[in-house]
Amino acid sequence: MQKVAVITGGCRGIGRAMALKFAGAGYDLALITRNLGEACEDTKKEVDGLGVKLHFYQADVAREEEVVAAFSKIKEDFGEIYVLINNAGITRDGSLLRMKGQDFSEVIDTNLTGSFFCSREALKLMIRKREGVILNISSVVGVYGNPGQANYAASKAGLIGLTKTMAKEFGSRNIRVNALAPGFIESDMTDKLPDTLKEEALKKLSIKRFGKTEEVAALALFLASQEASYITGQTLCIDGGIAL
Ligand code: NDP
């Protein structure tokens, strides 16, 4: 039986790169996305021909009932899942003193609470099979903080705590949980950053370029594989040395 990977936000950016990488390695795909649009059609075109099954599920990960409904449909369509990647994420940057409560809670609700909802539903399926892998896409700013990103950094640091706790709680059921902490990766999220900020970031990098989505995808595929069978509860920085 083929292995199934569920990826949230799997139609754009890092999520899409992971979808293509996992499909290339023979995984069937269940992609959870907020919007079913052109980005999903483009992803479908790229996956078609790789000989794997692909289904899209429209859900806002911050809404518990939508996540529960999506996983119930995934169970119907695929029966079981092997990998969950909590990748969906948003930013609402601003200085802390001016940050609105709504901007703080929307980021926490999507990046952290959404990952909790998806993990809980995925774990119900993984526990029955006594195997599985969860990967949480955190960020280097969750490790070292960043002015102007109090909400985002808190959500990504929270994901590291969630990762360690799930690793401890479910390791005995043969379920591994790790976090990836990317630095600056070329995507829609970083395209919209001001040039001055990008230039500052470049100065701090040991490898003098931004990362590529495919590089994050390659790490995710390794962490999901049997080659990584003794790695759990870790946060792996993939950041060109920015966190050094
Ligand atoms: P993008 O903005 O390119 O893509 C984000 C994806 O998340 C989209 O597919 C989007 O779906 C989906 N999404 C957002 N909110 C929700 C929601 N509420 N429910 C379901 N799906 C949602 O971002 P990246 O690819 O750059 O980032 C992916 C992850 O990597 C994020 O968690 C981000 O924080 C993290 N990261 C990115 C870094 C970077 O430099 N790019 C660095 C460190 C971490 P839709 O298309 O429907 O809007």
mmCIF file of N, CA, C and O in Angstrom, residues 131-164:
data_model
loop_
_atom_site.group_PDB
_atom_site.id
_atom_site.type_symbol
_atom_site.label_atom_id
_atom_site.label_comp_id
_atom_site.label_asym_id
_atom_site.label_seq_id
_atom_site.Cartn_x
_atom_site.Cartn_y
_atom_site.Cartn_z
ATOM 1 N N GLU A 131 2.183 3.909 13.434
ATOM 2 C CA GLU A 131 3.322 4.523 12.752
ATOM 3 C C GLU A 131 2.905 5.859 12.151
ATOM 4 O O GLU A 131 1.741 6.071 11.829
ATOM 5 N N GLY A 132 3.871 6.745 12.073
ATOM 6 C CA GLY A 132 3.579 8.040 11.452
ATOM 7 C C GLY A 132 4.674 9.049 11.719
ATOM 8 O O GLY A 132 5.550 8.851 12.570
ATOM 9 N N VAL A 133 4.617 10.120 10.932
ATOM 10 C CA VAL A 133 5.594 11.203 11.052
ATOM 11 C C VAL A 133 4.849 12.532 10.973
ATOM 12 O O VAL A 133 4.016 12.720 10.078
ATOM 13 N N ILE A 134 5.125 13.424 11.913
ATOM 14 C CA ILE A 134 4.575 14.776 11.831
ATOM 15 C C ILE A 134 5.739 15.747 11.713
ATOM 16 O O ILE A 134 6.717 15.661 12.472
ATOM 17 N N LEU A 135 5.636 16.648 10.753
ATOM 18 C CA LEU A 135 6.649 17.693 10.583
ATOM 19 C C LEU A 135 5.965 19.045 10.730
ATOM 20 O O LEU A 135 4.962 19.320 10.049
ATOM 21 N N ASN A 136 6.483 19.854 11.621
ATOM 22 C CA ASN A 136 5.935 21.196 11.820
ATOM 23 C C ASN A 136 6.877 22.221 11.202
ATOM 24 O O ASN A 136 8.072 22.231 11.526
ATOM 25 N N ILE A 137 6.346 23.059 10.334
ATOM 26 C CA ILE A 137 7.197 24.079 9.718
ATOM 27 C C ILE A 137 7.204 25.296 10.636
ATOM 28 O O ILE A 137 6.258 26.098 10.647
ATOM 29 N N SER A 138 8.268 25.370 11.430
ATOM 30 C CA SER A 138 8.463 26.500 12.332
ATOM 31 C C SER A 138 9.234 27.579 11.566
ATOM 32 O O SER A 138 8.990 27.792 10.370
ATOM 33 N N SER A 139 10.174 28.236 12.194
ATOM 34 C CA SER A 139 10.973 29.275 11.538
ATOM 35 C C SER A 139 12.148 29.613 12.451
ATOM 36 O O SER A 139 12.045 29.466 13.678
ATOM 37 N N VAL A 140 13.215 30.128 11.860
ATOM 38 C CA VAL A 140 14.331 30.561 12.708
ATOM 39 C C VAL A 140 13.898 31.660 13.678
ATOM 40 O O VAL A 140 14.451 31.775 14.768
ATOM 41 N N VAL A 141 12.878 32.445 13.301
ATOM 42 C CA VAL A 141 12.466 33.512 14.227
ATOM 43 C C VAL A 141 11.770 32.936 15.471
ATOM 44 O O VAL A 141 11.694 33.600 16.500
ATOM 45 N N GLY A 142 11.304 31.705 15.375
ATOM 46 C CA GLY A 142 10.777 31.015 16.560
ATOM 47 C C GLY A 142 11.901 30.585 17.481
ATOM 48 O O GLY A 142 11.696 30.303 18.659
ATOM 49 N N VAL A 143 13.119 30.525 16.936
ATOM 50 C CA VAL A 143 14.285 30.129 17.729
ATOM 51 C C VAL A 143 14.932 31.374 18.353
ATOM 52 O O VAL A 143 15.252 31.387 19.532
ATOM 53 N N TYR A 144 15.097 32.449 17.537
ATOM 54 C CA TYR A 144 15.849 33.601 18.075
ATOM 55 C C TYR A 144 15.053 34.907 18.157
ATOM 56 O O TYR A 144 15.609 35.934 18.523
ATOM 57 N N GLY A 145 13.756 34.914 17.789
ATOM 58 C CA GLY A 145 12.960 36.142 17.883
ATOM 59 C C GLY A 145 13.270 37.106 16.748
ATOM 60 O O GLY A 145 14.288 36.969 16.072
ATOM 61 N N ASN A 146 12.377 38.075 16.533
ATOM 62 C CA ASN A 146 12.601 39.052 15.470
ATOM 63 C C ASN A 146 11.728 40.283 15.720
ATOM 64 O O ASN A 146 10.511 40.146 15.844
ATOM 65 N N PRO A 147 12.349 41.476 15.788
ATOM 66 C CA PRO A 147 11.541 42.679 16.002
ATOM 67 C C PRO A 147 10.502 42.830 14.889
ATOM 68 O O PRO A 147 10.827 42.620 13.721
ATOM 69 N N GLY A 148 9.279 43.182 15.261
ATOM 70 C CA GLY A 148 8.219 43.359 14.255
ATOM 71 C C GLY A 148 7.438 42.088 13.975
ATOM 72 O O GLY A 148 6.502 42.081 13.179
ATOM 73 N N GLN A 149 7.844 40.989 14.619
ATOM 74 C CA GLN A 149 7.147 39.719 14.361
ATOM 75 C C GLN A 149 6.777 39.017 15.668
ATOM 76 O O GLN A 149 6.926 37.798 15.779
ATOM 77 N N ALA A 150 6.303 39.789 16.666
ATOM 78 C CA ALA A 150 5.988 39.187 17.973
ATOM 79 C C ALA A 150 4.981 38.044 17.818
ATOM 80 O O ALA A 150 5.145 36.961 18.405
ATOM 81 N N ASN A 151 3.945 38.291 17.009
ATOM 82 C CA ASN A 151 2.900 37.273 16.811
ATOM 83 C C ASN A 151 3.464 36.040 16.102
ATOM 84 O O ASN A 151 3.265 34.897 16.532
ATOM 85 N N TYR A 152 4.186 36.285 15.017
ATOM 86 C CA TYR A 152 4.719 35.191 14.199
ATOM 87 C C TYR A 152 5.773 34.391 14.985
ATOM 88 O O TYR A 152 5.752 33.158 15.010
ATOM 89 N N ALA A 153 6.698 35.109 15.648
ATOM 90 C CA ALA A 153 7.749 34.419 16.407
ATOM 91 C C ALA A 153 7.135 33.594 17.541
ATOM 92 O O ALA A 153 7.568 32.463 17.800
ATOM 93 N N ALA A 154 6.101 34.155 18.204
ATOM 94 C CA ALA A 154 5.439 33.407 19.291
ATOM 95 C C ALA A 154 4.784 32.140 18.730
ATOM 96 O O ALA A 154 4.873 31.061 19.332
ATOM 97 N N SER A 155 4.145 32.265 17.567
ATOM 98 C CA SER A 155 3.485 31.085 16.983
ATOM 99 C C SER A 155 4.517 30.024 16.613
ATOM 100 O O SER A 155 4.287 28.823 16.810
ATOM 101 N N LYS A 156 5.659 30.465 16.073
ATOM 102 C CA LYS A 156 6.666 29.498 15.612
ATOM 103 C C LYS A 156 7.441 28.889 16.793
ATOM 104 O O LYS A 156 7.859 27.730 16.722
ATOM 105 N N ALA A 157 7.631 29.668 17.867
ATOM 106 C CA ALA A 157 8.240 29.108 19.081
ATOM 107 C C ALA A 157 7.267 28.114 19.713
ATOM 108 O O ALA A 157 7.676 27.060 20.217
ATOM 109 N N GLY A 158 5.982 28.453 19.672
ATOM 110 C CA GLY A 158 4.960 27.539 20.193
ATOM 111 C C GLY A 158 4.989 26.208 19.467
ATOM 112 O O GLY A 158 4.821 25.143 20.080
ATOM 113 N N LEU A 159 5.247 26.251 18.173
ATOM 114 C CA LEU A 159 5.309 25.004 17.387
ATOM 115 C C LEU A 159 6.462 24.111 17.848
ATOM 116 O O LEU A 159 6.360 22.888 17.768
ATOM 117 N N ILE A 160 7.538 24.737 18.320
ATOM 118 C CA ILE A 160 8.683 23.941 18.804
ATOM 119 C C ILE A 160 8.281 23.210 20.089
ATOM 120 O O ILE A 160 8.583 22.025 20.267
ATOM 121 N N GLY A 161 7.556 23.895 20.971
ATOM 122 C CA GLY A 161 7.057 23.245 22.196
ATOM 123 C C GLY A 161 6.069 22.136 21.867
ATOM 124 O O GLY A 161 6.095 21.051 22.478
ATOM 125 N N LEU A 162 5.209 22.407 20.891
ATOM 126 C CA LEU A 162 4.227 21.389 20.469
ATOM 127 C C LEU A 162 4.959 20.162 19.906
ATOM 128 O O LEU A 162 4.599 19.017 20.201
ATOM 129 N N THR A 163 6.005 20.424 19.135
ATOM 130 C CA THR A 163 6.798 19.333 18.528
ATOM 131 C C THR A 163 7.411 18.439 19.613
ATOM 132 O O THR A 163 7.284 17.209 19.573
ATOM 133 N N LYS A 164 8.054 19.068 20.596
ATOM 134 C CA LYS A 164 8.724 18.287 21.646
ATOM 135 C C LYS A 164 7.699 17.482 22.447
ATOM 136 O O LYS A 164 7.928 16.320 22.806
#
